[in-house]
Amino acid sequence: MSHNPLTFLLFFFLFQSLSAQDPVYESGGELIREQAAFNVKHYDLDLKVDPADSTVAGTGSMTAEIVHPAKEIVLDLDPRFQIDSVQEISRAGTKNLTFRTTPGSKRIYIHFDRTRQPGEKITVRITYHGRPVVAANPPWDGGFVWETSPSGDPWIGVACQTAGAWIWWPNKDHPSDKPDSVSLSFTLPDELTGVSNGRFLGTSQAEEGWKTWHWFVSAPISNYNVTLNAARYETISDRYRRAGGEAMDIVFWVLPEYREKAEKLFPQFEEQIRYLEDLLGPYPFRSDKYGVAHAPYLGMEHQTLIAYGANFKNDNLFGSQSGFDDLHQHELAHEWWGNLVTAWDWRDFWIHEGFATYMQALYAEHLGGSESYRRMMAVFRQSITSRRQVAPRESRTTAQMNESGRGGDIYFKGAWFLHTLRYLVGDKIFFESLRRFAYPADTPDSNRDGGQVRFVTTDDYLELVNRLSGEKLEWVFEVYLRRKEMPVLTKKRTADRLILAWNAPGGVHFPMPVEIVVDGERKVLEFEEGPVSVDVRAGAPVEIDPDRRILMSVEEE
């Protein structure tokens, strides 16, 4: 059989191109069998981070419990790294394990010498080195951030929520499995301060010119929340004490050039924590700290170490003249919505972002009253696109949830759903639902160790609201969260009547009550079956939903 040399060369270069392709930078999705077989208990990262050549090198270890028989498991790591070894650590010693990878794939298939049985504990250590992917537009794109401070020193950060933590350290890449704890050691040039999640354990001298910073996370934490910030930081700190509770450290690591601005902003941290504790229950991680790191990008909700890269001014995000730093308050709100209460599949990501975004509107109301609240909700309304489901029922990756662009409906339609739900069930039930969703049981002040961290779904919140209200509210969740399109309220005006009717997506029965003002008189119209008509004298002014409480489109018939 003869071979065409040109065809062979084309095939060869195509194969080389496919082999060298980057993996898809996303997280989550359907959990594969080789990862469902184990439950992570602990991660231990020991990494040298060198800003001179933008490299990371060291070890990432995982301790896990086998829950299904497994002779092979999968961990995830960006294939741009070189894997030096994969080893099992046990009482018997250290043993090299065989493993295989596929070009362009994050998955590392690790083989054991025998089938591991449910209940067995395993510890696997991966030694690796290389240059991590650089974030093109952090935090929207995942990766390392290698910046330079105004004084010319290295300024390092990492953001990986959308891509997944596997872009810089080996782990089980799925939101449904949090480790119970994490040990973190980062070796950096002497002049840099390395800050991370959890509590500070001290430093140790590495080789000449290098220092290792040790941290320990004592509570369950999502992989994407594990972080590192490094710079020539100065610290601003205080002890925060909640009424009846123990004191907690609040620490702001900031570049020296911005210290004066940071000192002016710092009192807001305590004020915002106190408000959210009063609203939702205790700050969940008081046993560790509340930290904020001045970061070379806008912000991120890294557990116990919020990344802050805004301009030290109020109204960074929304410009609604609400009089507070809404970027910081948003990231702080994630300590409850996202870090305490976590979606175990990215399909319910709105529970992180929609709830956290709505906290800015509530805080605006707390500081400035109903007009400030409505002004911020009006800003949110402009960003709703209705191009995707807020909470699909099928499993989703981060890329699938962000396919129409990061933000949008997950944030703002999610927040407006809560705004409309508040109108529907009333303040008493609504605010109780927030607190009970964060903390299902009574929350004495001793709840401070992160032990209340748990996974939730959209249906969990539906069940809670149904129970508190005594109603069956599946219809409102279905229309706003499961469908793309918004409900339409059609109106028809005759000489002496106003006729209103709901048209919900998919023909869903949508009995949303509507408040109207006719000739200065307010009334609420109930929609049990079909259209509702109201006597209106000719020429009388009519306003529908005067306080803008319902997420809808209004169309003339």
XYZ file of C-alpha atoms in Angstrom:
557
model
C 0.000 0.000 0.000
C 1.426 3.378 -0.973
C 1.316 6.444 1.332
C 0.958 10.035 0.238
C 3.766 11.977 2.000
C 1.693 15.180 2.037
C -1.217 13.412 3.721
C 1.151 11.937 6.299
C 2.663 15.365 7.087
C -0.772 16.969 7.434
C -1.851 14.182 9.789
C 1.374 14.518 11.787
C 1.021 18.285 12.279
C -2.679 17.949 13.091
C -1.842 15.330 15.717
C 0.895 17.542 17.175
C -1.495 20.482 17.296
C -4.186 18.484 19.059
C -1.649 17.043 21.469
C -0.404 20.484 22.413
C -3.813 22.099 22.794
C -4.762 23.701 26.050
C -7.419 22.058 28.182
C -10.840 23.626 28.604
C -10.505 25.962 31.561
C -13.674 25.121 33.423
C -14.733 23.411 36.636
C -17.377 20.931 37.717
C -19.992 19.178 35.595
C -20.923 15.525 35.892
C -18.814 13.771 38.540
C -16.909 10.890 36.970
C -16.701 7.455 38.620
C -12.990 7.716 39.443
C -13.667 10.855 41.494
C -16.973 9.800 43.014
C -15.038 6.906 44.611
C -13.413 9.067 47.294
C -14.194 11.868 49.717
C -11.417 14.411 50.347
C -10.473 15.007 53.970
C -7.380 17.191 53.736
C -5.112 18.954 51.257
C -1.532 19.971 51.980
C 0.164 22.406 49.580
C 3.867 23.161 49.879
C 4.859 25.401 46.980
C 7.700 27.668 45.987
C 6.373 30.659 44.051
C 8.994 32.576 42.070
C 7.908 35.925 40.585
C 11.240 36.251 38.769
C 10.300 33.576 36.234
C 6.545 33.174 37.021
C 6.930 29.571 38.162
C 5.365 27.363 40.784
C 7.061 24.208 42.081
C 6.454 21.849 44.976
C 3.999 19.278 46.218
C 0.268 18.935 46.548
C -0.962 16.143 48.806
C -4.483 14.815 49.293
C -5.811 12.637 52.105
C -9.145 11.021 51.299
C -11.519 8.286 52.390
C -12.574 5.660 49.875
C -16.389 5.480 49.598
C -16.667 3.089 46.631
C -14.220 0.316 45.685
C -11.463 1.836 43.550
C -8.285 0.612 41.914
C -7.898 3.911 40.102
C -8.718 7.493 41.056
C -8.493 10.807 39.223
C -7.020 14.099 40.361
C -6.851 17.210 38.198
C -3.899 19.439 37.305
C -3.187 21.710 34.361
C -1.120 19.699 31.835
C 1.144 22.710 31.321
C 2.840 21.542 34.541
C 5.487 18.824 34.542
C 4.619 16.025 36.970
C 7.796 14.767 38.631
C 6.256 11.984 40.703
C 3.022 10.609 42.129
C 3.427 8.829 45.445
C 1.334 7.199 48.122
C 2.191 8.126 51.714
C 1.317 5.595 54.407
C 2.608 4.200 57.695
C 4.583 1.692 55.667
C 6.469 4.522 53.953
C 6.446 6.274 50.594
C 5.686 4.360 47.411
C 5.714 5.526 43.805
C 2.428 5.079 41.973
C 1.914 4.628 38.267
C -0.240 7.214 36.532
C -1.303 8.265 33.077
C -2.342 11.533 31.508
C -3.842 12.543 28.184
C -2.511 15.521 26.186
C -4.753 18.525 26.609
C -6.585 17.017 29.603
C -6.448 18.048 33.245
C -7.072 14.488 34.460
C -4.395 12.380 36.120
C -5.378 8.717 36.360
C -3.608 7.264 39.397
C -3.345 3.487 39.775
C -3.134 1.482 43.008
C -1.601 -1.949 43.396
C -4.896 -3.309 44.719
C -8.535 -2.294 44.923
C -9.045 0.104 47.798
C -12.120 -0.617 49.882
C -14.756 1.717 51.372
C -13.540 3.162 54.663
C -9.843 3.020 53.745
C -7.813 6.226 54.003
C -5.341 7.147 51.286
C -2.758 9.939 51.003
C -1.447 10.770 47.543
C 1.308 13.314 46.917
C 2.032 14.889 43.532
C 5.337 16.664 42.977
C 5.266 19.067 40.037
C 6.659 22.279 38.561
C 6.002 24.743 35.779
C 4.428 28.043 34.791
C 0.750 28.364 35.678
C -1.662 29.951 33.234
C -1.772 33.724 33.529
C -5.195 35.299 33.999
C -6.020 37.446 30.975
C -8.778 39.361 32.752
C -8.943 38.434 36.424
C -11.143 37.580 38.222
C -13.346 36.845 35.189
C -10.626 34.667 33.646
C -8.790 32.225 35.876
C -5.076 32.154 36.465
C -2.115 33.672 38.232
C -1.629 37.413 38.335
C 2.006 38.570 38.252
C 1.918 42.326 38.678
C 4.296 44.995 39.947
C 3.429 47.389 42.744
C 3.909 51.164 42.283
C 7.249 50.829 44.050
C 8.401 48.193 41.551
C 8.067 45.121 43.794
C 6.310 41.854 42.863
C 2.562 41.826 43.518
C 1.067 38.356 43.187
C -2.485 37.045 43.226
C -4.533 34.173 41.893
C -8.181 33.884 40.871
C -9.647 30.610 39.655
C -13.364 30.392 40.392
C -14.357 30.107 36.742
C -11.480 27.859 35.681
C -11.030 25.727 38.798
C -8.176 25.387 41.275
C -6.593 22.621 39.168
C -4.993 25.406 37.116
C -2.352 25.761 39.853
C -2.541 22.828 42.293
C -3.657 19.176 42.072
C -7.110 18.415 43.457
C -10.456 16.790 42.884
C -12.050 19.381 40.660
C -15.692 19.331 41.678
C -17.707 21.723 43.867
C -19.404 18.845 45.715
C -16.317 17.821 47.697
C -14.732 20.205 50.177
C -11.786 19.129 52.299
C -12.329 19.334 56.047
C -9.081 21.319 56.366
C -6.121 22.571 54.330
C -2.445 23.141 55.191
C -0.711 25.816 53.124
C 3.003 26.630 52.899
C 4.250 29.189 50.384
C 7.944 29.879 49.900
C 8.579 33.372 48.549
C 11.431 35.858 48.214
C 12.403 37.266 51.612
C 11.056 40.735 50.988
C 7.482 39.542 50.290
C 4.687 38.788 52.720
C 2.661 35.715 51.784
C -0.950 35.677 52.980
C -3.530 32.967 52.567
C -6.692 31.438 53.959
C -7.259 30.426 57.557
C -4.989 31.199 60.489
C -1.358 32.213 60.385
C 1.028 29.622 61.863
C 4.273 31.548 61.407
C 7.224 31.623 59.051
C 10.323 29.510 58.597
C 13.573 30.252 56.818
C 13.980 28.346 53.580
C 17.106 28.671 51.493
C 19.016 31.933 51.586
C 16.847 34.791 50.349
C 13.593 32.837 50.728
C 11.013 32.591 53.491
C 8.125 30.149 53.909
C 4.730 31.358 55.139
C 2.544 28.743 56.868
C -1.266 28.879 57.075
C -3.938 26.431 58.192
C -7.616 26.371 57.207
C -9.618 24.738 59.993
C -12.996 24.688 58.206
C -14.274 23.055 55.019
C -13.380 25.182 51.997
C -14.120 25.096 48.268
C -11.053 24.425 46.121
C -11.440 27.667 44.174
C -11.313 29.628 47.436
C -7.788 28.441 48.279
C -5.570 31.404 47.465
C -2.271 33.213 47.738
C -1.539 36.933 47.827
C 2.024 38.197 48.080
C 3.567 41.657 48.096
C 5.481 44.049 50.369
C 2.347 44.354 52.444
C 1.679 46.477 55.483
C -1.106 45.459 57.857
C -4.037 47.291 59.365
C -5.792 45.238 62.023
C -8.306 45.334 64.830
C -10.175 42.978 67.117
C -13.866 42.700 66.309
C -16.228 41.582 69.028
C -19.799 40.618 68.346
C -22.204 41.198 71.216
C -21.807 38.275 73.618
C -19.102 36.657 71.520
C -15.378 36.171 71.459
C -13.141 38.621 69.645
C -12.031 37.948 66.063
C -9.104 39.338 64.108
C -9.862 41.628 61.170
C -6.742 42.194 59.096
C -6.202 44.261 55.938
C -2.970 43.557 54.031
C -2.336 46.587 51.830
C 0.421 48.020 49.664
C 2.275 50.788 51.521
C 1.397 53.352 48.847
C -2.306 52.913 49.645
C -2.165 52.748 53.419
C -3.855 56.101 54.032
C -6.779 55.207 51.772
C -6.991 51.747 53.361
C -7.153 53.216 56.865
C -10.137 55.341 55.836
C -11.903 52.320 54.345
C -11.089 49.889 57.162
C -13.923 50.898 59.579
C -16.453 49.800 56.939
C -15.255 46.205 57.266
C -16.490 45.936 60.852
C -19.707 47.818 60.124
C -20.541 45.504 57.224
C -19.696 42.357 59.196
C -21.938 43.494 62.054
C -24.845 44.134 59.678
C -24.578 40.734 57.993
C -24.241 38.963 61.344
C -27.417 40.684 62.539
C -29.184 39.731 59.317
C -27.918 36.186 58.717
C -26.179 34.888 61.823
C -22.543 34.678 62.941
C -19.639 35.230 60.612
C -18.924 31.562 59.846
C -15.132 31.409 60.227
C -14.329 33.351 63.375
C -11.960 30.610 64.553
C -9.660 31.530 61.662
C -9.991 35.259 60.876
C -11.559 37.789 58.594
C -8.873 38.964 56.209
C -8.726 41.269 53.205
C -5.773 41.276 50.812
C -5.055 44.192 48.521
C -5.061 42.400 45.172
C -3.936 43.276 41.641
C -7.462 42.680 40.290
C -10.995 43.764 41.221
C -11.988 41.228 43.869
C -12.818 37.665 44.845
C -14.508 35.886 47.760
C -11.600 33.713 48.903
C -12.677 32.245 52.237
C -11.301 34.259 55.188
C -9.112 36.291 52.794
C -11.202 38.484 50.516
C -9.304 39.843 47.509
C -9.846 43.599 47.247
C -8.594 45.503 44.223
C -11.085 48.341 43.896
C -10.279 52.032 44.338
C -10.905 52.478 48.086
C -14.030 54.494 47.281
C -17.720 53.909 47.793
C -20.026 52.627 45.042
C -17.299 50.803 43.102
C -19.596 48.275 41.455
C -22.920 49.935 40.789
C -22.436 53.688 41.086
C -25.830 54.003 42.761
C -24.693 56.623 45.293
C -25.457 54.290 48.196
C -22.564 55.518 50.318
C -20.603 52.321 50.971
C -17.944 50.161 49.347
C -20.212 47.748 47.508
C -17.307 45.698 46.111
C -16.104 44.813 49.582
C -19.630 44.180 50.846
C -20.313 41.838 47.928
C -17.215 39.743 48.571
C -17.887 39.736 52.313
C -21.450 38.533 51.693
C -19.977 35.445 50.021
C -18.643 34.282 53.384
C -22.289 33.326 54.014
C -23.546 32.853 50.422
C -20.979 30.606 48.757
C -18.540 29.759 51.543
C -20.945 28.793 54.354
C -23.847 27.807 52.086
C -22.463 26.189 48.939
C -23.996 24.909 45.726
C -22.715 21.365 45.159
C -23.240 21.740 41.405
C -22.579 24.923 39.413
C -26.177 24.824 38.150
C -27.143 26.481 41.458
C -24.435 29.136 41.271
C -27.115 31.830 41.649
C -27.297 30.892 45.347
C -23.786 32.315 45.634
C -24.107 35.307 43.343
C -27.795 36.224 43.407
C -27.983 36.144 47.199
C -24.656 37.978 47.609
C -25.701 40.667 45.115
C -29.009 41.198 46.906
C -27.087 41.864 50.112
C -25.844 45.132 48.547
C -29.421 46.283 48.007
C -30.354 45.363 51.576
C -27.334 47.187 52.936
C -28.221 50.233 50.835
C -31.692 50.097 52.402
C -30.146 49.747 55.866
C -28.016 52.858 55.365
C -30.209 55.034 53.168
C -33.774 53.801 53.375
C -36.228 52.615 50.731
C -35.211 55.164 48.095
C -31.576 54.010 48.199
C -32.782 50.393 47.986
C -34.989 51.071 44.963
C -32.204 52.992 43.241
C -29.857 50.027 43.490
C -32.528 47.553 42.385
C -33.106 49.763 39.328
C -29.405 49.428 38.472
C -29.676 45.639 38.789
C -32.751 45.610 36.549
C -30.821 47.130 33.659
C -28.387 44.174 33.633
C -30.980 41.400 33.273
C -30.858 39.779 29.835
C -33.140 36.712 30.183
C -30.825 34.815 27.850
C -30.394 31.761 30.077
C -31.890 29.841 32.945
C -30.769 31.096 36.322
C -31.000 27.606 37.864
C -31.133 24.779 35.304
C -31.959 21.331 36.618
C -29.135 19.587 34.757
C -25.521 19.507 35.920
C -23.436 22.416 34.655
C -19.782 23.394 34.437
C -18.604 26.932 35.124
C -18.131 27.468 31.391
C -21.719 26.448 30.695
C -23.042 28.744 33.413
C -21.014 31.636 31.997
C -21.606 30.959 28.314
C -23.596 34.189 27.879
C -20.988 36.173 29.784
C -20.020 36.344 33.424
C -22.580 38.129 35.600
C -25.923 39.050 34.103
C -28.841 36.895 35.120
C -27.002 34.704 37.639
C -26.290 37.842 39.650
C -29.023 40.315 38.841
C -32.028 38.194 37.924
C -31.174 36.102 40.984
C -31.210 39.262 43.117
C -34.454 40.456 41.533
C -36.055 37.069 42.178
C -35.322 37.578 45.881
C -36.671 41.136 45.645
C -39.948 39.873 44.139
C -40.135 36.942 46.554
C -39.840 39.412 49.438
C -42.854 41.282 48.059
C -44.802 38.051 47.626
C -44.273 36.503 51.084
C -43.720 39.661 53.140
C -40.740 40.894 55.125
C -41.217 38.705 58.195
C -41.159 35.408 56.310
C -38.587 36.557 53.779
C -35.979 37.663 56.299
C -36.537 34.549 58.359
C -35.915 32.503 55.201
C -32.556 34.221 54.699
C -31.428 33.488 58.233
C -32.692 29.902 58.199
C -31.108 29.226 54.835
C -27.776 30.373 56.220
C -28.238 28.632 59.581
C -31.091 26.081 59.660
C -30.992 25.685 63.449
C -30.711 28.216 66.241
C -27.324 29.892 66.109
C -25.760 30.499 69.489
C -22.627 32.598 69.456
C -20.511 29.454 69.803
C -21.135 28.769 66.090
C -17.807 30.139 64.955
C -15.698 27.241 63.729
C -17.072 26.726 60.221
C -18.700 23.458 61.259
C -22.040 24.644 59.867
C -20.762 24.658 56.266
C -23.154 22.698 54.089
C -24.279 22.048 50.519
C -27.632 23.253 49.178
C -29.770 23.372 46.041
C -32.457 25.671 44.699
C -35.082 23.157 45.782
C -33.791 23.360 49.356
C -34.611 27.057 49.413
C -38.012 26.397 47.825
C -38.833 23.841 50.512
C -37.799 26.296 53.230
C -39.901 29.154 51.833
C -42.895 26.831 51.397
C -42.588 25.688 54.994
C -42.249 29.171 56.440
C -45.028 30.683 54.336
C -47.452 27.755 54.420
C -47.830 28.228 50.661
C -46.859 26.207 47.598
C -44.599 28.539 45.650
C -43.179 26.195 43.039
C -44.675 28.419 40.333
C -42.633 31.502 41.206
C -39.389 29.498 41.410
C -40.240 27.778 38.127
C -40.871 30.973 36.197
C -37.988 33.086 37.473
C -35.254 30.496 37.997
C -36.012 27.573 35.670
C -37.165 29.557 32.602
C -35.274 32.096 30.535
C -38.043 34.522 29.671
C -39.712 36.858 32.129
C -43.445 36.796 32.790
C -45.452 39.333 30.794
C -48.312 41.330 32.277
C -50.683 42.410 29.511
C -52.910 45.409 30.088
C -55.919 46.665 28.211
C -57.666 49.956 28.931
C -61.270 50.599 27.879
C -63.402 53.618 28.581
C -64.161 52.542 32.142
C -62.128 49.384 32.784
C -58.550 48.156 33.197
C -57.979 44.516 32.286
C -54.786 42.767 33.364
C -53.625 39.225 32.571
C -50.435 37.219 33.156
C -48.634 35.389 30.378
C -45.861 33.309 31.926
C -43.219 31.357 29.963
C -44.232 27.817 29.137
C -47.830 28.575 30.070
C -47.041 28.184 33.772
C -49.908 29.296 36.014
C -48.606 32.503 37.566
C -50.882 33.948 40.250
C -48.625 36.866 41.197
C -50.644 39.598 42.955
C -50.196 43.042 41.437
C -50.420 46.342 43.252
C -51.907 49.261 41.318
C -52.652 52.895 42.070
C -55.864 54.285 40.579
C -56.643 57.954 41.152
C -54.211 57.959 44.091
C -55.771 54.894 45.721
C -53.664 51.739 46.171
C -55.140 48.303 45.789
C -53.801 44.782 45.315
C -55.240 42.607 42.567
C -55.248 38.835 43.115
C -54.882 36.546 40.091
C -56.400 33.184 40.912
C -57.793 32.287 37.494
C -57.553 34.267 34.269
C -57.567 38.030 33.727
C -58.592 40.571 36.353
C -60.559 43.704 35.543
C -60.959 46.880 37.575
C -63.398 49.773 37.234
C -61.487 52.901 36.226
C -63.143 56.180 35.346
C -62.283 57.686 31.997
C -59.029 59.627 32.111
C -58.067 58.480 35.603
C -54.297 57.961 36.059
C -53.252 54.348 36.653
C -49.877 53.117 37.878
C -49.007 49.422 37.896
C -46.547 48.069 40.461
C -45.681 51.565 41.750
C -42.782 50.403 43.942
C -41.271 48.208 41.200
C -41.450 45.003 43.205
C -42.266 42.516 40.434
C -39.809 41.288 37.830
C -41.868 41.422 34.642
C -42.470 42.998 31.277
C -45.647 45.018 30.783
C -47.252 45.056 27.352
C -50.228 46.879 25.945
C -52.853 44.633 24.403
